[in-house]
Coordinates of C-alpha atoms in Angstrom, one line a residue:
Chain I
M1 CA 96.2 122.2 133.5
Q2 CA 99.4 119.5 134.4
L3 CA 99.2 118.1 129.9
I4 CA 99.1 122.2 129.1
R5 CA 102.1 122.2 130.9
E6 CA 103.9 119.2 129.9
I7 CA 103.0 120.2 126.3
G8 CA 104.5 123.6 126.9
F9 CA 108.2 122.2 128.2
L10 CA 108.5 118.9 125.5
L11 CA 107.4 122.2 122.9
Q12 CA 110.6 124.0 123.9
K13 CA 112.8 121.0 124.1
E14 CA 111.2 120.1 120.2
F15 CA 112.6 124.0 119.9
T16 CA 116.0 123.3 121.0
L17 CA 116.9 119.7 119.9
E18 CA 116.0 121.1 116.3
W19 CA 118.9 124.1 117.5
R20 CA 121.4 122.5 117.4
Q21 CA 120.9 119.7 115.4
K22 CA 120.3 122.5 112.6
Y23 CA 121.3 120.4 109.4
A24 CA 117.9 118.6 109.6
I25 CA 116.0 121.6 109.2
S26 CA 118.3 123.5 106.5
G27 CA 118.1 120.8 105.1
I28 CA 114.6 120.5 104.4
L29 CA 114.3 123.9 103.8
L30 CA 116.7 123.4 100.9
Y31 CA 114.6 121.2 99.6
V32 CA 112.1 123.8 99.5
L33 CA 114.0 126.1 97.3
S34 CA 115.3 123.2 95.0
T35 CA 111.8 121.5 94.5
V36 CA 110.7 125.2 93.7
Y37 CA 113.5 125.7 91.2
I38 CA 112.7 122.3 89.6
V39 CA 109.1 123.3 89.1
Y40 CA 109.8 126.7 87.9
S41 CA 112.4 125.8 85.2
S42 CA 110.7 122.9 84.3
F43 CA 107.3 124.6 83.5
T44 CA 109.3 128.3 83.1
K45 CA 105.3 130.2 82.8
L46 CA 102.7 128.9 85.0
E47 CA 99.0 129.3 84.4
P48 CA 97.4 129.9 87.3
A49 CA 95.8 126.3 88.0
I50 CA 98.9 124.4 87.3
W51 CA 100.3 126.9 90.1
N52 CA 98.4 126.5 93.0
I53 CA 98.6 123.0 92.2
Q54 CA 102.4 122.4 92.1
F55 CA 102.6 124.4 95.0
W56 CA 100.3 122.0 96.8
V57 CA 102.4 119.1 95.9
I58 CA 105.8 120.8 96.8
I59 CA 104.0 121.4 100.8
L60 CA 103.5 117.8 100.3
F61 CA 106.5 116.2 99.4
A62 CA 108.0 119.2 101.5
S63 CA 105.9 117.9 104.7
V64 CA 106.6 114.7 104.3
S65 CA 110.1 115.0 104.5
A66 CA 110.1 116.9 107.8
V67 CA 107.6 115.0 109.5
V68 CA 109.4 111.9 109.1
K69 CA 111.6 112.5 111.5
S70 CA 109.0 113.3 114.3
F71 CA 109.2 109.9 116.1
Q72 CA 113.1 108.8 114.7
Q73 CA 115.5 110.9 115.3
E74 CA 115.2 110.1 119.3
S75 CA 116.6 106.6 120.0
G76 CA 113.5 104.3 121.9
Q77 CA 115.3 104.4 125.7
R78 CA 115.0 108.2 125.1
Q79 CA 111.6 108.1 124.3
L80 CA 110.5 105.7 126.7
Y81 CA 112.2 108.1 129.3
Y82 CA 109.7 110.9 127.8
Y83 CA 106.6 108.5 128.2
S84 CA 107.7 107.6 131.9
L85 CA 108.5 111.6 132.6
A86 CA 105.4 112.9 130.6
N87 CA 101.5 112.1 129.5
P88 CA 102.3 110.0 126.1
L89 CA 99.4 112.7 125.1
A90 CA 101.5 115.4 125.9
V91 CA 103.9 114.0 124.1
L92 CA 102.4 113.4 120.8
L93 CA 100.9 116.8 121.1
S94 CA 104.0 118.6 121.5
K95 CA 105.0 116.9 117.9
M96 CA 101.9 117.8 116.1
L97 CA 101.9 121.7 117.9
Y98 CA 105.6 122.0 116.8
N99 CA 105.2 120.3 113.0
T100 CA 102.5 122.9 112.4
L101 CA 104.4 125.9 113.1
L102 CA 107.6 124.3 111.3
L103 CA 104.8 123.2 108.2
L104 CA 103.1 126.6 108.3
F105 CA 106.7 128.1 108.0
L106 CA 107.8 125.5 105.4
S107 CA 104.6 126.6 103.7
I108 CA 105.3 130.1 103.6
L109 CA 108.8 129.8 103.0
A110 CA 107.6 127.8 99.9
Y111 CA 105.1 130.7 99.2
L112 CA 107.3 133.3 98.6
A113 CA 110.1 131.6 97.3
L114 CA 107.3 130.5 94.1
S115 CA 105.8 134.2 93.8
L116 CA 109.7 135.1 93.5
V117 CA 110.7 133.2 90.9
A118 CA 107.2 132.5 89.1
G119 CA 105.4 135.3 90.1
N120 CA 102.4 135.8 92.6
Q121 CA 99.0 134.5 92.0
V122 CA 97.7 135.0 94.5
Q123 CA 94.6 137.3 94.5
Q124 CA 92.4 136.8 97.4
A125 CA 94.9 136.8 100.9
R126 CA 92.4 135.9 103.1
P127 CA 91.0 132.6 101.7
F128 CA 95.0 131.1 101.3
A129 CA 96.1 131.8 104.9
L130 CA 93.3 129.5 106.3
A131 CA 93.4 127.0 103.8
L132 CA 97.5 127.3 104.6
L133 CA 97.0 127.5 108.2
L134 CA 94.5 124.7 108.2
G135 CA 96.3 122.3 104.9
S136 CA 99.5 122.7 107.9
L137 CA 97.7 121.7 110.8
G138 CA 95.8 119.1 108.9
F139 CA 99.1 118.1 107.6
S140 CA 100.8 117.5 110.6
I141 CA 97.8 115.4 112.5
T142 CA 98.2 113.5 110.2
F143 CA 101.9 112.4 109.3
T144 CA 102.7 113.1 112.8
F145 CA 100.6 110.4 113.5
V146 CA 102.0 108.0 110.4
S147 CA 105.0 108.5 111.6
A148 CA 104.8 107.4 114.8
I149 CA 103.3 104.3 112.9
A150 CA 106.0 104.1 111.3
S151 CA 109.0 104.5 113.7
K152 CA 107.7 101.1 114.9
A153 CA 108.9 99.7 111.7
S154 CA 112.3 98.7 110.5
N155 CA 112.6 100.8 106.5
S156 CA 109.6 103.8 108.1
A157 CA 111.0 106.3 105.4
T158 CA 109.0 104.2 102.4
L159 CA 106.0 103.4 104.6
M160 CA 105.7 106.7 106.0
A161 CA 105.2 107.4 102.1
I162 CA 103.0 104.5 101.0
L163 CA 101.1 104.9 104.7
S164 CA 100.7 108.7 104.6
F165 CA 100.0 109.7 100.5
P166 CA 96.7 108.1 100.1
L167 CA 95.3 109.0 104.1
I168 CA 96.2 112.9 103.3
I169 CA 94.2 113.3 99.8
P170 CA 91.1 114.0 101.4
V171 CA 92.7 116.9 103.0
L172 CA 95.0 117.7 100.1
M173 CA 92.0 117.7 97.0
T174 CA 89.8 120.2 99.7
L175 CA 92.9 122.7 100.1
I176 CA 93.3 122.1 96.7
K177 CA 89.6 123.4 95.7
M178 CA 89.8 126.6 98.6
T179 CA 92.3 127.8 97.4
A180 CA 92.4 127.5 93.6
A181 CA 89.5 129.8 93.3
A182 CA 91.5 132.2 95.4
V183 CA 93.7 131.6 93.0
T184 CA 91.7 132.6 89.5
T185 CA 89.9 134.7 90.6
A186 CA 89.3 138.1 92.4
N187 CA 86.0 137.9 93.4
P188 CA 85.7 137.0 96.5
A189 CA 82.0 135.3 95.8
A190 CA 83.6 133.0 93.8
I191 CA 84.4 130.8 96.8
D192 CA 82.3 129.1 99.3
L193 CA 84.5 129.7 102.0
R194 CA 82.4 128.5 105.0
E195 CA 81.8 124.9 103.3
D196 CA 85.3 124.6 102.6
L197 CA 86.8 125.6 105.8
L198 CA 83.9 123.4 107.9
T199 CA 85.2 120.7 105.8
L200 CA 88.4 120.8 106.4
V201 CA 88.1 122.0 110.1
A202 CA 86.3 118.4 110.6
I203 CA 88.2 116.4 108.8
D204 CA 91.5 118.0 110.8
L205 CA 89.1 117.5 114.4
L206 CA 88.4 113.5 113.1
L207 CA 91.7 112.7 112.8
L208 CA 92.9 113.9 115.9
G209 CA 90.1 112.6 117.8
A210 CA 91.8 109.4 115.4
A211 CA 95.2 110.1 117.0
L212 CA 94.5 110.7 120.2
A213 CA 92.2 107.9 121.1
L214 CA 94.8 105.5 119.6
F215 CA 97.8 106.8 120.5
P216 CA 97.8 105.0 123.7
F217 CA 98.1 101.8 122.2
L218 CA 100.9 102.8 120.2
W219 CA 103.1 104.6 122.3
R220 CA 104.2 101.4 124.5
D221 CA 106.4 99.2 123.3
Chain A
M1 CA 73.9 72.9 109.4
L2 CA 71.8 74.7 111.8
K3 CA 74.7 77.1 112.9
H4 CA 75.4 77.6 109.0
W5 CA 71.8 79.0 108.5
W6 CA 73.5 82.1 107.5
K7 CA 75.8 80.5 104.5
I8 CA 72.9 79.3 103.4
L9 CA 70.6 82.4 103.5
G10 CA 73.7 84.4 101.8
V11 CA 74.1 82.1 99.1
A12 CA 70.2 81.8 98.8
I13 CA 69.7 85.4 98.5
L14 CA 72.4 85.9 96.1
F15 CA 70.3 83.3 94.1
Y16 CA 67.6 84.6 94.2
V17 CA 69.8 88.1 93.3
F18 CA 71.3 86.6 90.0
V19 CA 67.6 84.8 89.1
A20 CA 65.9 87.9 89.7
G21 CA 68.1 90.7 88.2
L22 CA 68.9 88.6 85.2
L23 CA 65.1 87.5 84.1
V24 CA 62.7 89.9 84.7
P25 CA 61.9 91.7 81.9
L26 CA 62.1 95.7 81.8
K27 CA 59.0 97.7 81.3
T28 CA 57.9 98.7 77.7
G29 CA 59.9 102.0 76.7
I30 CA 60.2 103.8 74.3
S31 CA 64.4 103.9 72.3
A32 CA 63.4 106.6 69.4
V33 CA 61.2 109.0 67.7
S34 CA 61.6 111.1 64.7
P35 CA 61.4 113.9 64.0
Q36 CA 62.7 115.6 67.6
K37 CA 61.7 119.4 65.8
V38 CA 58.8 120.7 64.3
A39 CA 57.2 123.8 64.0
P40 CA 54.0 125.3 65.3
G41 CA 50.6 124.9 62.5
E42 CA 52.5 121.6 60.9
S43 CA 51.0 118.1 60.8
F44 CA 53.2 115.7 60.8
T45 CA 53.8 111.8 61.0
L46 CA 56.0 110.6 64.1
E47 CA 57.5 107.8 63.6
V48 CA 58.8 105.5 67.3
T49 CA 60.1 102.8 68.1
G50 CA 59.2 101.3 70.8
Y51 CA 60.9 98.2 73.3
N52 CA 59.9 95.2 74.7
S53 CA 56.7 96.9 73.0
R54 CA 53.7 94.1 71.4
Y55 CA 51.8 96.7 69.5
T56 CA 50.2 94.3 67.3
Q57 CA 48.7 92.5 70.1
A58 CA 47.2 96.4 71.3
Q59 CA 46.1 97.0 67.6
G60 CA 43.6 99.1 68.0
Q61 CA 43.3 100.5 71.4
I62 CA 46.7 102.2 71.2
R63 CA 46.2 106.2 72.1
A64 CA 49.4 108.3 72.2
W65 CA 49.4 112.0 73.6
L66 CA 52.4 114.9 73.1
K67 CA 52.4 116.6 76.5
Q68 CA 53.3 120.1 77.9
D69 CA 52.3 119.8 81.3
E70 CA 49.8 117.9 83.4
A71 CA 47.0 120.1 82.2
H72 CA 47.8 120.5 78.7
A73 CA 48.5 117.6 76.0
L74 CA 48.2 117.0 72.0
A75 CA 46.3 113.7 71.2
A76 CA 47.3 111.8 68.4
G77 CA 44.9 111.9 65.1
S78 CA 45.3 108.2 64.2
V79 CA 47.9 105.3 65.1
T80 CA 49.5 103.4 62.5
V81 CA 50.6 99.8 63.7
L82 CA 54.0 99.1 61.7
D83 CA 55.0 95.4 63.8
D84 CA 55.5 95.3 67.2
R85 CA 57.8 97.6 68.3
R86 CA 57.1 100.4 65.3
L87 CA 54.3 102.6 65.2
Q88 CA 53.6 105.9 63.3
L89 CA 51.5 108.5 65.0
A90 CA 49.9 111.6 62.9
F91 CA 49.5 114.5 64.9
A92 CA 48.6 118.4 64.2
M93 CA 51.0 120.5 66.2
P94 CA 48.5 123.8 66.2
E95 CA 48.9 127.5 65.6
Y96 CA 50.2 127.8 69.1
L97 CA 51.1 126.4 72.3
P98 CA 50.0 126.7 75.8
S99 CA 53.6 127.8 76.7
D100 CA 55.2 130.9 77.2
K101 CA 58.7 129.8 76.2
K102 CA 60.2 129.7 72.7
V103 CA 61.5 126.3 72.5
Q104 CA 58.7 124.3 74.2
V105 CA 59.8 120.3 75.5
L106 CA 57.2 117.5 74.4
T107 CA 56.9 114.3 76.3
L108 CA 55.8 111.5 74.3
L109 CA 53.2 109.2 76.5
I110 CA 52.0 106.1 75.1
D111 CA 49.3 103.8 76.0
D112 CA 48.0 100.3 75.6
P113 CA 46.2 97.1 77.4
V114 CA 48.8 95.2 76.7
D115 CA 52.1 97.3 77.5
G116 CA 50.9 99.4 80.0
A117 CA 51.3 103.1 79.7
H118 CA 54.9 104.5 78.6
V119 CA 56.7 108.2 78.5
L120 CA 59.4 109.4 76.0
P121 CA 60.9 112.5 78.6
S122 CA 61.9 115.3 76.1
A123 CA 60.6 113.1 73.2
M124 CA 60.8 116.7 71.2
F125 CA 61.1 120.5 70.5
V126 CA 58.3 123.0 69.1
T127 CA 60.2 125.9 68.6
Q128 CA 57.6 129.1 68.0
D129 CA 57.8 132.0 67.2
S130 CA 55.4 133.8 67.9
I131 CA 54.2 133.6 71.9
A132 CA 50.5 133.9 72.6
P133 CA 49.3 131.7 75.4
G134 CA 46.1 132.5 75.4
L135 CA 45.1 131.5 71.5
A136 CA 46.4 127.7 72.0
G137 CA 42.9 126.7 71.2
S138 CA 41.4 123.8 72.5
A139 CA 43.3 120.9 70.8
W140 CA 45.3 121.1 74.0
T141 CA 42.8 120.1 75.5
A142 CA 40.4 118.0 73.8
H143 CA 41.5 114.9 75.0
P144 CA 43.3 114.8 78.5
V145 CA 45.8 111.7 79.7
E146 CA 42.8 110.1 81.2
G147 CA 42.4 106.1 82.0
L148 CA 46.1 105.5 82.4
H149 CA 46.5 101.2 82.1
E150 CA 49.3 101.2 85.4
E151 CA 48.9 97.5 86.9
W152 CA 51.7 97.0 88.8
T153 CA 53.7 94.4 86.6
M154 CA 57.1 92.2 87.4
S155 CA 59.4 94.1 85.4
Y156 CA 61.8 97.0 86.0
P157 CA 61.8 100.2 84.9
F158 CA 63.3 101.3 81.6
R159 CA 65.8 103.8 81.2
N160 CA 66.8 105.5 77.9
I161 CA 70.6 105.5 78.6
L162 CA 70.4 102.2 80.7
Q163 CA 68.2 100.2 78.9
E164 CA 69.6 96.8 80.1
T165 CA 72.4 98.1 83.0
I166 CA 69.8 98.9 84.4
R167 CA 70.4 95.4 86.0
N168 CA 74.0 96.5 87.6
A169 CA 71.9 97.8 90.2
Y170 CA 71.5 94.7 91.9
F171 CA 75.6 94.0 91.9
H172 CA 78.1 97.5 92.2
I173 CA 75.9 99.2 94.2
P174 CA 75.8 96.0 96.9
M175 CA 78.6 96.1 96.4
W176 CA 79.4 99.1 98.0
F177 CA 77.6 98.5 101.0
A178 CA 79.2 95.1 101.7
M179 CA 82.2 96.7 101.8
I180 CA 81.7 99.2 104.6
F181 CA 79.7 96.5 106.5
I182 CA 83.1 94.4 106.4
F183 CA 85.5 97.2 106.8
I184 CA 83.2 98.1 109.9
G185 CA 83.6 94.4 111.3
A186 CA 87.5 94.9 110.3
V187 CA 87.0 98.2 112.8
I188 CA 85.1 95.7 115.5
S189 CA 87.5 93.1 115.2
S190 CA 90.7 96.0 115.4
V191 CA 89.4 97.3 118.6
R192 CA 88.7 93.8 120.5
Y193 CA 91.9 93.2 119.4
L194 CA 93.2 96.4 121.3
R195 CA 91.0 96.1 124.4
K196 CA 92.2 92.2 124.7
F197 CA 95.2 91.3 122.6
D198 CA 93.9 87.9 121.4
P199 CA 95.5 87.4 117.8
Q200 CA 92.8 85.7 116.7
D201 CA 91.0 88.6 116.3
D202 CA 93.9 90.8 114.2
L203 CA 93.3 87.8 112.4
K204 CA 89.6 88.4 112.0
A205 CA 90.6 92.5 111.1
A206 CA 93.4 91.1 108.4
A207 CA 90.1 88.9 106.7
F208 CA 87.7 91.3 106.9
T209 CA 89.9 93.7 105.2
R210 CA 91.1 91.4 102.3
V211 CA 87.5 91.0 101.7
G212 CA 86.9 94.3 101.7
I213 CA 89.6 95.4 99.5
L214 CA 88.5 92.3 97.1
Y215 CA 84.8 94.3 97.3
G216 CA 85.9 97.6 96.3
I217 CA 87.9 95.7 92.9
M218 CA 84.6 94.2 92.5
G219 CA 82.3 97.8 92.4
L220 CA 85.4 99.5 90.8
V221 CA 84.8 96.7 88.0
T222 CA 81.0 96.4 87.7
G223 CA 81.3 100.2 87.6
A224 CA 83.6 100.5 84.8
I225 CA 81.8 97.9 82.7
W226 CA 78.9 100.5 83.5
A227 CA 80.5 103.2 82.8
K228 CA 81.2 102.2 79.2
N229 CA 77.7 101.3 78.2
T230 CA 76.2 104.7 79.6
W231 CA 79.0 107.1 80.0
G232 CA 81.4 105.8 77.0
A233 CA 84.6 105.3 79.2
Y234 CA 85.3 102.3 81.9
W235 CA 87.3 105.6 83.6
S236 CA 87.1 109.3 82.7
G237 CA 88.6 110.1 86.4
D238 CA 85.1 110.5 88.2
I239 CA 85.3 112.0 91.9
K240 CA 83.3 108.3 92.8
Q241 CA 85.8 106.7 91.0
N242 CA 89.8 108.0 91.9
M243 CA 88.8 108.4 95.8
T244 CA 87.7 104.8 95.5
A245 CA 91.2 103.5 94.3
I246 CA 92.5 106.0 96.4
A247 CA 90.3 104.0 99.5
L248 CA 92.1 100.8 97.8
L249 CA 95.2 102.6 98.3
I250 CA 94.5 102.7 102.1
Y251 CA 93.6 99.5 102.7
L252 CA 96.7 98.0 100.9
A253 CA 98.8 99.5 102.4
Y254 CA 97.6 98.5 105.4
F255 CA 98.5 94.0 104.2
V256 CA 102.6 96.6 103.6
L257 CA 102.4 97.7 106.8
R258 CA 101.7 94.2 108.5
N259 CA 105.0 92.6 106.3
A260 CA 107.4 95.3 107.9
F261 CA 107.3 93.9 111.3
E262 CA 109.2 90.7 112.7
D263 CA 107.7 90.6 115.7
P264 CA 103.6 89.2 115.9
D265 CA 102.1 90.7 118.4
K266 CA 103.4 94.4 117.6
K267 CA 102.7 93.5 113.8
A268 CA 98.8 92.5 115.1
R269 CA 98.9 96.6 117.9
V270 CA 100.5 98.5 115.2
A271 CA 97.8 96.9 112.2
A272 CA 95.0 97.5 114.7
V273 CA 95.9 101.2 115.0
Y274 CA 96.6 101.9 111.6
N275 CA 93.1 100.3 110.5
L276 CA 90.7 102.6 112.9
F277 CA 93.5 105.5 111.5
S278 CA 92.4 104.5 108.2
F279 CA 88.7 103.8 108.8
A280 CA 88.8 107.6 109.9
A281 CA 89.8 109.0 106.9
L282 CA 87.2 106.2 104.4
I283 CA 84.9 108.8 106.0
P284 CA 85.9 111.8 104.6
L285 CA 87.0 110.3 101.8
I286 CA 84.3 108.3 100.5
Y287 CA 81.3 110.3 102.4
V288 CA 82.2 114.6 101.8
V289 CA 85.0 114.4 99.6
P290 CA 82.4 113.3 96.2
R291 CA 80.1 116.5 97.7
L292 CA 82.4 119.0 97.2
Y293 CA 83.0 118.2 93.5
D294 CA 80.9 117.2 90.6
S295 CA 80.2 113.7 89.6
L296 CA 78.6 111.8 86.7
H297 CA 77.3 109.3 89.6
P298 CA 73.2 109.6 90.1
G299 CA 73.2 112.0 92.9
S300 CA 75.1 115.1 92.4
G301 CA 76.3 116.7 89.2
G302 CA 72.4 117.7 88.9
N303 CA 71.8 114.5 88.3
P304 CA 68.6 112.5 90.4
A305 CA 70.1 110.5 93.2
L306 CA 69.2 107.2 93.6
G307 CA 66.1 105.7 94.4
G308 CA 62.7 108.1 93.0
E309 CA 62.1 106.8 90.1
D310 CA 65.4 104.6 88.9
L311 CA 64.8 102.1 92.1
D312 CA 61.3 102.0 92.0
N313 CA 59.5 99.2 94.3
T314 CA 60.4 95.9 92.3
M315 CA 64.2 96.8 92.1
R316 CA 63.9 97.1 95.5
L317 CA 62.3 93.9 95.9
V318 CA 66.0 92.7 94.8
F319 CA 67.9 95.4 95.5
Y320 CA 67.2 95.0 99.7
P321 CA 67.8 91.3 99.6
A322 CA 71.3 92.2 96.5
I323 CA 73.2 94.1 99.6
I324 CA 72.2 91.0 102.0
G325 CA 73.4 88.7 100.0
W326 CA 76.7 90.4 99.2
T327 CA 77.5 91.2 102.7
L328 CA 77.2 88.0 103.8
L329 CA 79.1 85.5 101.5
G330 CA 81.4 88.6 102.4
L331 CA 81.6 87.8 105.7
W332 CA 81.5 83.9 105.2
I333 CA 84.3 84.7 102.6
A334 CA 85.7 86.2 105.5
Q335 CA 85.5 83.7 107.7
L336 CA 87.5 80.9 105.6
L337 CA 90.2 83.2 104.9
Y338 CA 90.4 83.8 109.2
R339 CA 90.9 80.2 109.4
A340 CA 93.0 79.5 107.1
D341 CA 95.2 81.6 108.4
R342 CA 95.0 80.0 111.7
L343 CA 95.7 76.7 110.2
R344 CA 98.8 78.4 108.7
D345 CA 99.8 79.3 112.1
R346 CA 99.3 76.4 113.8
L347 CA 101.5 75.0 111.1
W348 CA 104.2 77.5 111.2
M349 CA 104.4 76.7 115.1
N350 CA 104.5 72.7 114.9
A351 CA 106.8 72.7 112.0

């Protein structure tokens, strides 16, 4: 119960902080829009299968840039202060939750922008929406934890990409497979939604479990 | 000497694996037949090319069938031996087949006391214009397949596409088993580091991870050579090839991460955390995602799994020891690397 209350307060803190430093969020929004436009102007006409892959590549790069600051924007001393006030797991979980919401917002924005310039190719909304939700969750869990690891080193931006890209591949492959059918065909029977969902949820839970078990060893300096 | 028993055991097992794996011959097989298509009612001579066969020794005792199913087989009328590798079989295909398929696939089965029974699945295709299983006649049941020579010999199965490359099963596949065991060793060392914060456990984890990467690269290379001979290309973008390449990237990043720290304690702690987290990510990468996609590997995309006829009891005699042998060798290499690292640390401290 205490943990949930702490997560609530910390989440509120993340929102306040983001609102005060508007340059970070507006930078990411601009990043998404410019990548979408680069993709559009280099392809002009996007086939559904390519649309799907390009969409996830945009999300991938935007997500890394959005999450990398999770554990770096605040100084070490201030973080130590948080850890002494609240359960360290609450700090991690609140950041994961905040990043999930942020990435969900980014994905919807990227989807709208890509649909505007390259046409809305999504033929089945339900599997696509589920993929966005579970994708944001999986990206957020992995990237938040990797950002906690990378923030311990000095040149963390490079490290963040090196560490997180190979780790995210299982989630990314499952997402691409799940949405590929949703984009190319209107026939709901073409997607084995249960298997893909189960795989995604299982991978997300596995990574979340590992992150929660390992964070107590990571935050202390 | 006694405390080195496992190193001696590992080397002895690998010696056995190399000798038995490379020297034991393949079973007799059939590498080609011609013609491969006939019409019903046709009398024809089937030219057979054998593999590792000794037909001149078995002259007069060779029997052959074109088999449709367990109950129906057409025996060869006469058998002519040209030389050790070549046979001519005379068949008279009846007007009707005991089958209701338009195109019936027949299996060629040859049996003799010298080479034993050997088969070529899908050796012949018969296209029948009129289908009447009831009119098939007695030719299909007159000479049933019986009295086969199936004595056990120390030899590996003959598979048409694999042929001699089947021996790679003792090098390519055990490499993955050994790699996983070695990575589990790294996981155990990392967990022990996080419990006791003993720097030696960290050095052990790094040594295990290095050997695991080495085995992963060896697995990819042996696989690529095998793929060149069976699938036709070193790299075919098969899902398991791609996932393994990514798994190696994950573990290579482990060393980039280690080098990013000055403080040895911080380095060891963060590296242990990353090692455990990446092992958690490795499980879906190797065991879950490849199942979602088609693969050229056995066991997926409609291909038969490892085991069954591909891994027979003779091969098991070498395959399972090979896993143990490669794992022990890996542990030995890891131990040497760990000791070298520890010495380097000590030299550095005294300097």
